[in-house]
Every structure is written in C-alpha cells, then in structure tokens.
Amino acid sequence: MTMTKVGVLGARGKVGAAICEAVRAAEDMDLVAEVDQGDPLQMLTDRGAEVVVDFTHPDVVMSNLEFCVSHGIHAVVGTTGFTEERLGTLRGWLESSPGTGVLVAPNFAIGAILMMRFAVQAARYFPSAEIVELHHPNKADAPSGTAHRTAEMMGAARAEAGLGPSPDATSTELEGARGAEVDGIRVHSVRVTGLVAHQEVLLGSQGETLTIRHDSLDRTSFAPGVLLGVRAIAGAPGLTVGLDSFMDL
Ligand SMILES: NC(=O)C1=CN([C@@H]2O[C@H](COP(=O)(O)OP(=O)(O)OC[C@H]3O[C@@H](n4cnc5c(N)ncnc54)[C@H](OP(=O)(O)O)[C@@H]3O)[C@@H](O)[C@H]2O)C=CC1
Ligand SMILES: O=C(O)C1=N[C@H](C(=O)O)C[C@H](O)C1
C-alpha cells in the first residue's frame, strides 16, 4: 500500500488534534509533522510531507499556503476566511506550481455538505430564506465560513430563479437585530458555551416552512471529509473549493 506523508498545521488546536488522531489511525497515511504556533514550516519539507492539512487561523493561513504551494506540497484547508480575493491569490500561486493541488472547504462534515446542497436545491422555491449559525464562543470569525458560503450559493440560486429580496417589512430596528446580509440572505451568528458547530437554514413560503439543520456534535465529524480530501488532492492539481467536488452527489 502506498503511504501518503501528511503534515498537520494547527496540530494542537481543537480540530487539528482530532485530525492528527484520524491520520494516525489511517492505514494509508503517515503523520510526519505536527506543526503549531511557533514551529517552523521547514518541518514540513524536512520531513517530506506530501499533503498538508491546515486548521489554523484566518490571519496565518495564506502565508502557510504560500509556503506549501511554493514547495509543491498539496494542501487540504479547513481554515476559514477565504474571500474571492484570497482565492484569486491562491490560483495565481498555483499557476506557478503546476501539479500542486489545494482544496479549500468551509466545512468537512459530510452532513454539513449535504445540508448546504439541500439548502441550495430548496432556495429557488421559497420567497423567504434566512440562516442561523451557532458555534462555541472561541470561534474567531462571524459569520461562519459555512454560513457565508451557503448564503452565497443560495443567493445565486434565488437570483437565477428570478426571486427578489426576502419579504421583510421591518422599518425600525436595533442595529444587528436582523443579522448580517450576505448576497440577500440574512445570516445570524450565535455564540454559546457548550455548542460545537451547528447551522439552520430556514425557508418559508405561503402556509409552510422548511428547516434544514445540521449539527456537528464533536470535532471528529470533520475527520472523514478531511481524509477524503487528503486522498483526492494529489489527483486534482489547481484550486478546488468545497469537498463536494470529490463526492459522488
Ligand atoms: N472547514 C471545516 O470543516 C472546519 C473549519 N474550522 C476552522 O478551522 C480553523 C481552526 O479552528 P479550531 O481548531 O477551532 O481553532 P483552534 O484555535 O482551536 O486551533 C488553531 C490552532 O492553530 C494554531 N496556530 C495559530 N497560528 C499558527 C501558525 N502560524 N502555524 C501553525 N499553527 C498555528 C493555534 O495556536 P494558538 O492557539 O497558540 O494560536 C491553535 O493551536 C478556524 O478557521 C475554524 O473556523 C473549524 C472546524 C471545521
Ligand atoms: O470554527 C469552527 O468551529 C467551525 N468553522 C467552520 C466555519 O466557519 O464554517 C466550520 C464549522 O462550522 C466549525
């Protein structure tokens, strides 16, 4: 069996630790480098990492990826904060490193990917649509990368179907009471101790509502998707956004 040499960035973090455990348990992978804050990225090249998994912080992920791509190391990225501008920069780096693949996915939980897919399928049929994402209070960003991406994809589906803005007669409000707007969809971010990662997509039409909810109850929920990405990325040069590209949906 061919063994893939894997390095994990953010190895001592909440998700990184779960990924290290999953890579250690995978029969076809060797965990060669566990890198965290303060460790040199050189550990990845010194130890021959072929694929790097990044669960660090939006402020550092781009410099990590610049290092990986410039050294021809494939990357599977869970860290959030990817704007179109960042994706463009990444595409530019990848053009100078043909054969190298990077997967950026806002959520690696299989159920979350399906939740997003179902939400996009449903979006065209409901005049009202809002998203509530609920997370642990140590989360660095709001809204979550998952909610942001869901809203973008639902907004595109609504526009394609010719739907206008969600009906909303609110005229006076406290700032923030109606959440943030992403591509016409209101997104509400909740931070509560005890939660892990959860999202509800609420859709409404005359006389009916549809609620699509996903719950990550444990960070091991991200591991199977990450391992799938690690196995697929060497065969997918360039930039891939979303794990669904590697799933038979
Ligand atoms: N796509 C997905 O499925 C998921 C994505 N995420 C995202 O992953 C990211 C990490 O989440 P989480 O594990 O909860 O966060 P944590 O803060 O628990 O973990 C991040 C880890 O990265 C370390 N770190 C910071 N800077 C560097 C660096 N330059 N090099 C290496 N390590 C570094 C941190 O160290 P220190 O604490 O000392 O700063 C910490 O140990 C977030 O962006 C989150 O939104 C989370 C869950 C699922
Ligand atoms: O920070 C987290 O915890 C999570 N981050 C990702 C996001 O922002 O969407 C994925 C998941 O929601 C957990």
Coordinates of C-alpha atoms and ligand atoms in Angstrom, one line a residue:
M1 CA 0.0 0.0 0.0
T2 CA 1.3 3.5 -0.9
M3 CA 1.5 5.6 2.2
T4 CA 0.9 9.4 2.0
K5 CA 3.1 11.5 4.2
V6 CA 0.8 14.1 5.9
G7 CA 1.7 17.2 7.9
V8 CA -0.9 19.0 10.1
L9 CA -0.8 22.7 10.7
G10 CA -2.6 23.8 13.8
A11 CA -1.9 20.3 15.2
R12 CA -2.5 21.3 18.8
G13 CA -5.8 23.1 18.1
K14 CA -9.3 21.8 18.6
V15 CA -9.8 20.5 15.1
G16 CA -6.1 19.9 14.3
A17 CA -5.8 17.5 17.3
A18 CA -8.7 15.4 16.0
I19 CA -7.2 15.3 12.5
C20 CA -3.8 14.2 13.8
E21 CA -5.6 11.3 15.6
A22 CA -7.5 10.4 12.4
V23 CA -4.4 10.5 10.2
R24 CA -2.5 8.3 12.8
A25 CA -5.4 5.8 12.6
A26 CA -5.5 5.8 8.7
E27 CA -3.8 2.7 7.2
D28 CA -2.7 4.6 4.1
M29 CA -1.2 7.7 5.8
D30 CA 1.9 8.6 7.9
L31 CA 1.7 11.6 10.1
V32 CA 5.1 13.0 9.6
A33 CA 4.8 16.6 11.0
E34 CA 2.6 18.1 13.7
V35 CA 3.1 21.9 13.4
D36 CA 1.6 24.6 15.6
Q37 CA 2.1 28.2 16.6
G38 CA 5.9 28.9 16.8
D39 CA 7.1 25.8 15.0
P40 CA 9.0 26.4 11.7
L41 CA 7.2 25.5 8.5
Q42 CA 10.5 24.0 7.4
M43 CA 9.4 20.9 9.5
L44 CA 7.1 20.1 6.6
T45 CA 9.8 20.0 3.9
D46 CA 12.4 18.4 6.3
R47 CA 10.1 15.5 7.0
G48 CA 8.9 15.1 3.4
A49 CA 5.2 16.0 3.8
E50 CA 3.3 15.4 0.6
V51 CA 0.0 16.7 1.8
V52 CA -0.6 19.3 4.5
V53 CA -3.8 19.8 6.4
D54 CA -4.4 23.4 7.7
F55 CA -6.7 24.2 10.6
T56 CA -5.1 27.3 12.0
H57 CA -6.4 30.8 11.8
P58 CA -7.6 33.1 9.0
D59 CA -4.7 35.5 9.8
V60 CA -2.0 32.9 9.1
V61 CA -3.5 30.5 6.6
M62 CA -2.3 32.5 3.5
S63 CA 1.3 32.5 4.5
N64 CA 1.1 28.8 5.3
L65 CA -0.3 28.1 1.8
E66 CA 2.3 30.3 0.1
F67 CA 5.0 28.1 1.7
C68 CA 3.2 24.8 0.8
V69 CA 2.5 25.7 -2.8
S70 CA 6.0 27.1 -3.4
H71 CA 7.4 23.8 -2.2
G72 CA 5.0 21.7 -4.3
I73 CA 3.1 20.4 -1.2
H74 CA -0.6 19.7 -1.7
A75 CA -2.9 21.2 0.8
V76 CA -6.3 20.5 2.3
V77 CA -7.6 23.6 4.1
G78 CA -10.3 23.9 6.7
T79 CA -9.3 27.3 8.0
T80 CA -11.9 29.9 7.2
G81 CA -11.7 33.5 5.9
F82 CA -11.4 32.8 2.2
T83 CA -12.7 35.8 0.2
E84 CA -12.7 35.8 -3.6
E85 CA -9.6 37.9 -3.4
R86 CA -7.7 35.3 -1.4
L87 CA -8.9 32.5 -3.7
G88 CA -7.6 34.6 -6.7
T89 CA -4.2 35.0 -5.0
L90 CA -4.1 31.2 -4.4
R91 CA -4.9 30.5 -8.0
G92 CA -2.0 32.8 -9.0
W93 CA 0.5 30.9 -6.8
L94 CA -0.8 27.5 -8.1
E95 CA -0.2 28.6 -11.7
S96 CA 3.5 28.9 -10.8
S97 CA 3.4 25.4 -9.3
P98 CA 1.8 23.1 -11.9
G99 CA 0.8 19.7 -10.5
T100 CA 0.2 21.1 -7.0
G101 CA -3.4 20.9 -5.6
V102 CA -5.2 22.9 -2.9
L103 CA -8.6 22.0 -1.6
V104 CA -10.3 24.8 0.4
A105 CA -13.5 23.7 2.1
P106 CA -15.6 25.7 4.6
N107 CA -16.9 22.5 6.1
F108 CA -15.6 18.9 6.0
A109 CA -18.6 17.3 7.8
I110 CA -20.4 15.2 5.3
G111 CA -23.8 16.1 6.8
A112 CA -22.9 19.8 6.6
I113 CA -22.1 19.5 2.9
L114 CA -25.4 17.7 2.3
M115 CA -27.2 20.4 4.3
M116 CA -25.7 23.1 2.1
R117 CA -26.6 21.1 -1.0
F118 CA -30.2 20.7 0.1
A119 CA -30.5 24.3 1.0
V120 CA -29.3 25.4 -2.5
Q121 CA -31.8 22.9 -4.1
A122 CA -34.6 24.4 -2.0
A123 CA -33.7 28.0 -2.3
R124 CA -35.4 28.7 -5.6
Y125 CA -38.8 27.6 -4.3
F126 CA -39.1 29.8 -1.2
P127 CA -39.5 33.6 -1.1
S128 CA -38.1 33.8 2.5
A129 CA -34.7 32.4 3.4
E130 CA -32.5 33.1 6.5
I131 CA -29.6 31.3 8.1
V132 CA -28.8 30.8 11.7
E133 CA -25.3 29.5 12.6
L134 CA -24.5 28.5 16.1
H135 CA -21.0 27.9 17.4
H136 CA -18.7 27.7 20.5
P137 CA -17.6 31.2 21.8
N138 CA -13.9 30.6 20.9
K139 CA -14.7 30.9 17.2
A140 CA -12.6 33.6 15.6
D141 CA -14.9 34.6 12.8
A142 CA -18.5 35.5 12.2
P143 CA -20.4 34.6 10.3
S144 CA -19.0 31.1 9.9
G145 CA -17.4 30.2 6.6
T146 CA -20.1 27.6 6.2
A147 CA -22.9 30.1 6.6
H148 CA -21.2 32.6 4.3
R149 CA -20.8 30.0 1.5
T150 CA -24.3 28.7 2.0
A151 CA -25.7 32.2 1.7
E152 CA -23.6 32.9 -1.5
M153 CA -24.8 29.7 -3.2
M154 CA -28.5 30.2 -2.1
G155 CA -28.3 33.8 -3.2
A156 CA -27.1 32.7 -6.7
A157 CA -29.9 30.1 -6.9
R158 CA -32.5 32.7 -5.9
A159 CA -31.2 35.2 -8.5
E160 CA -31.2 32.5 -11.2
A161 CA -34.8 31.7 -10.3
G162 CA -35.8 35.4 -10.5
L163 CA -36.6 35.7 -6.8
G164 CA -36.4 39.2 -5.3
P165 CA -35.4 40.0 -1.7
S166 CA -37.0 38.0 1.1
P167 CA -40.2 39.8 2.2
D168 CA -39.4 42.0 5.3
A169 CA -41.5 44.9 6.4
T170 CA -39.2 45.8 9.3
S171 CA -38.7 49.6 9.4
T172 CA -37.2 50.3 12.8
E173 CA -34.7 48.0 14.4
L174 CA -31.8 47.9 16.7
E175 CA -28.5 47.7 14.7
G176 CA -27.7 44.0 14.2
A177 CA -31.2 42.7 15.1
R178 CA -31.8 41.4 11.6
G179 CA -28.3 39.8 11.3
A180 CA -25.8 40.5 8.5
E181 CA -26.8 40.3 4.9
V182 CA -24.8 38.0 2.5
D183 CA -26.0 38.1 -1.1
G184 CA -29.5 39.0 0.0
I185 CA -29.7 36.3 2.8
R186 CA -29.9 37.3 6.4
V187 CA -27.3 35.4 8.5
H188 CA -27.5 35.3 12.3
S189 CA -24.5 34.2 14.4
V190 CA -25.0 32.7 17.8
R191 CA -22.0 32.0 20.2
V192 CA -22.8 29.8 23.2
T193 CA -20.6 27.8 25.5
G194 CA -21.3 24.0 25.1
L195 CA -22.0 24.3 21.3
V196 CA -19.6 22.9 18.7
A197 CA -20.8 23.8 15.1
H198 CA -24.5 24.0 14.0
Q199 CA -26.5 25.6 11.3
E200 CA -30.1 26.0 10.4
V201 CA -31.4 27.2 7.1
L202 CA -35.0 28.5 7.4
L203 CA -37.1 28.8 4.3
G204 CA -40.7 30.0 4.1
S205 CA -43.5 30.2 1.6
Q206 CA -47.2 30.7 1.9
G207 CA -48.5 28.4 4.7
E208 CA -45.4 26.4 5.0
T209 CA -41.8 26.4 6.2
L210 CA -38.8 24.1 5.6
T211 CA -36.0 24.0 8.1
I212 CA -32.7 22.2 7.2
R213 CA -30.4 21.7 10.2
H214 CA -27.0 20.2 10.7
D215 CA -25.2 19.6 14.0
S216 CA -21.5 18.8 14.4
L217 CA -21.6 17.4 18.0
D218 CA -17.9 16.5 18.0
R219 CA -14.9 17.6 16.1
T220 CA -14.3 14.1 14.9
S221 CA -17.2 14.9 12.5
F222 CA -14.7 16.7 10.3
A223 CA -12.2 13.9 10.1
P224 CA -13.7 11.6 7.4
G225 CA -14.1 14.5 5.0
V226 CA -10.5 15.7 5.6
L227 CA -9.1 12.2 5.0
L228 CA -11.2 12.0 1.7
G229 CA -9.6 15.4 0.7
V230 CA -6.1 14.1 1.6
R231 CA -6.7 11.0 -0.6
A232 CA -8.1 13.0 -3.5
I233 CA -6.0 16.2 -3.7
A234 CA -2.8 14.8 -5.4
G235 CA -5.0 13.9 -8.3
A236 CA -6.6 17.4 -8.5
P237 CA -4.0 20.0 -9.5
G238 CA -5.0 23.6 -9.1
L239 CA -7.6 25.0 -6.7
T240 CA -10.7 23.1 -5.6
V241 CA -13.3 24.9 -3.5
G242 CA -15.7 22.6 -1.5
L243 CA -15.3 18.9 -0.7
D244 CA -18.5 18.2 -2.7
S245 CA -16.2 18.2 -5.8
F246 CA -14.7 15.0 -4.5
M247 CA -18.0 13.4 -3.6
D248 CA -20.5 11.5 -5.7
L249 CA -23.5 13.8 -5.1
Ligands
LIG1 N1 -13.6 23.5 7.3 C1 -14.1 22.9 8.4 O1 -14.7 21.8 8.4 C2 -13.8 23.5 9.7 C3 -13.1 24.6 9.8 N2 -12.7 25.1 11.0 C4 -11.9 26.3 11.0 O2 -10.6 25.9 11.3 C5 -9.8 26.9 12.0 C6 -9.3 26.4 13.3 O3 -10.4 26.1 14.2 P1 -10.1 25.5 15.6 O4 -9.4 24.2 15.6 O5 -11.4 25.5 16.3 O6 -9.2 26.6 16.2 P2 -8.1 26.5 17.4 O7 -7.8 27.9 17.8 O8 -8.5 25.5 18.4 O9 -6.8 25.9 16.6 C7 -6.0 26.6 15.8 C8 -4.5 26.2 16.1 O10 -3.7 26.7 15.2 C9 -2.5 27.3 15.9 N3 -1.9 28.2 15.1 C10 -2.0 29.6 15.0 N4 -1.2 30.1 14.2 C11 -0.4 29.1 13.6 C12 0.6 29.1 12.7 N5 1.1 30.2 12.1 N6 1.1 27.8 12.3 C13 0.6 26.7 12.9 N7 -0.4 26.7 13.9 C14 -0.9 27.9 14.2 C15 -3.2 27.8 17.1 O11 -2.2 28.1 18.1 P3 -2.5 29.2 19.2 O12 -3.8 28.8 19.9 O13 -1.3 29.3 20.1 O14 -2.8 30.5 18.5 C16 -4.1 26.6 17.5 O15 -3.4 25.6 18.2 C17 -10.9 28.1 12.1 O16 -10.7 29.0 11.0 C18 -12.2 27.4 12.0 O17 -13.3 28.2 11.6 C19 -13.1 24.5 12.2 C20 -13.9 23.4 12.2 C21 -14.2 22.8 10.9
LIG2 O1 -14.8 27.4 13.9 C1 -15.5 26.4 13.9 O2 -15.7 25.7 14.9 C2 -16.0 26.0 12.6 N1 -15.7 26.6 11.5 C3 -16.1 26.4 10.2 C4 -17.0 27.5 9.7 O3 -16.6 28.7 10.0 O4 -17.9 27.3 8.9 C5 -16.8 25.0 10.0 C6 -17.6 24.6 11.2 O5 -18.8 25.5 11.2 C7 -16.9 24.8 12.5

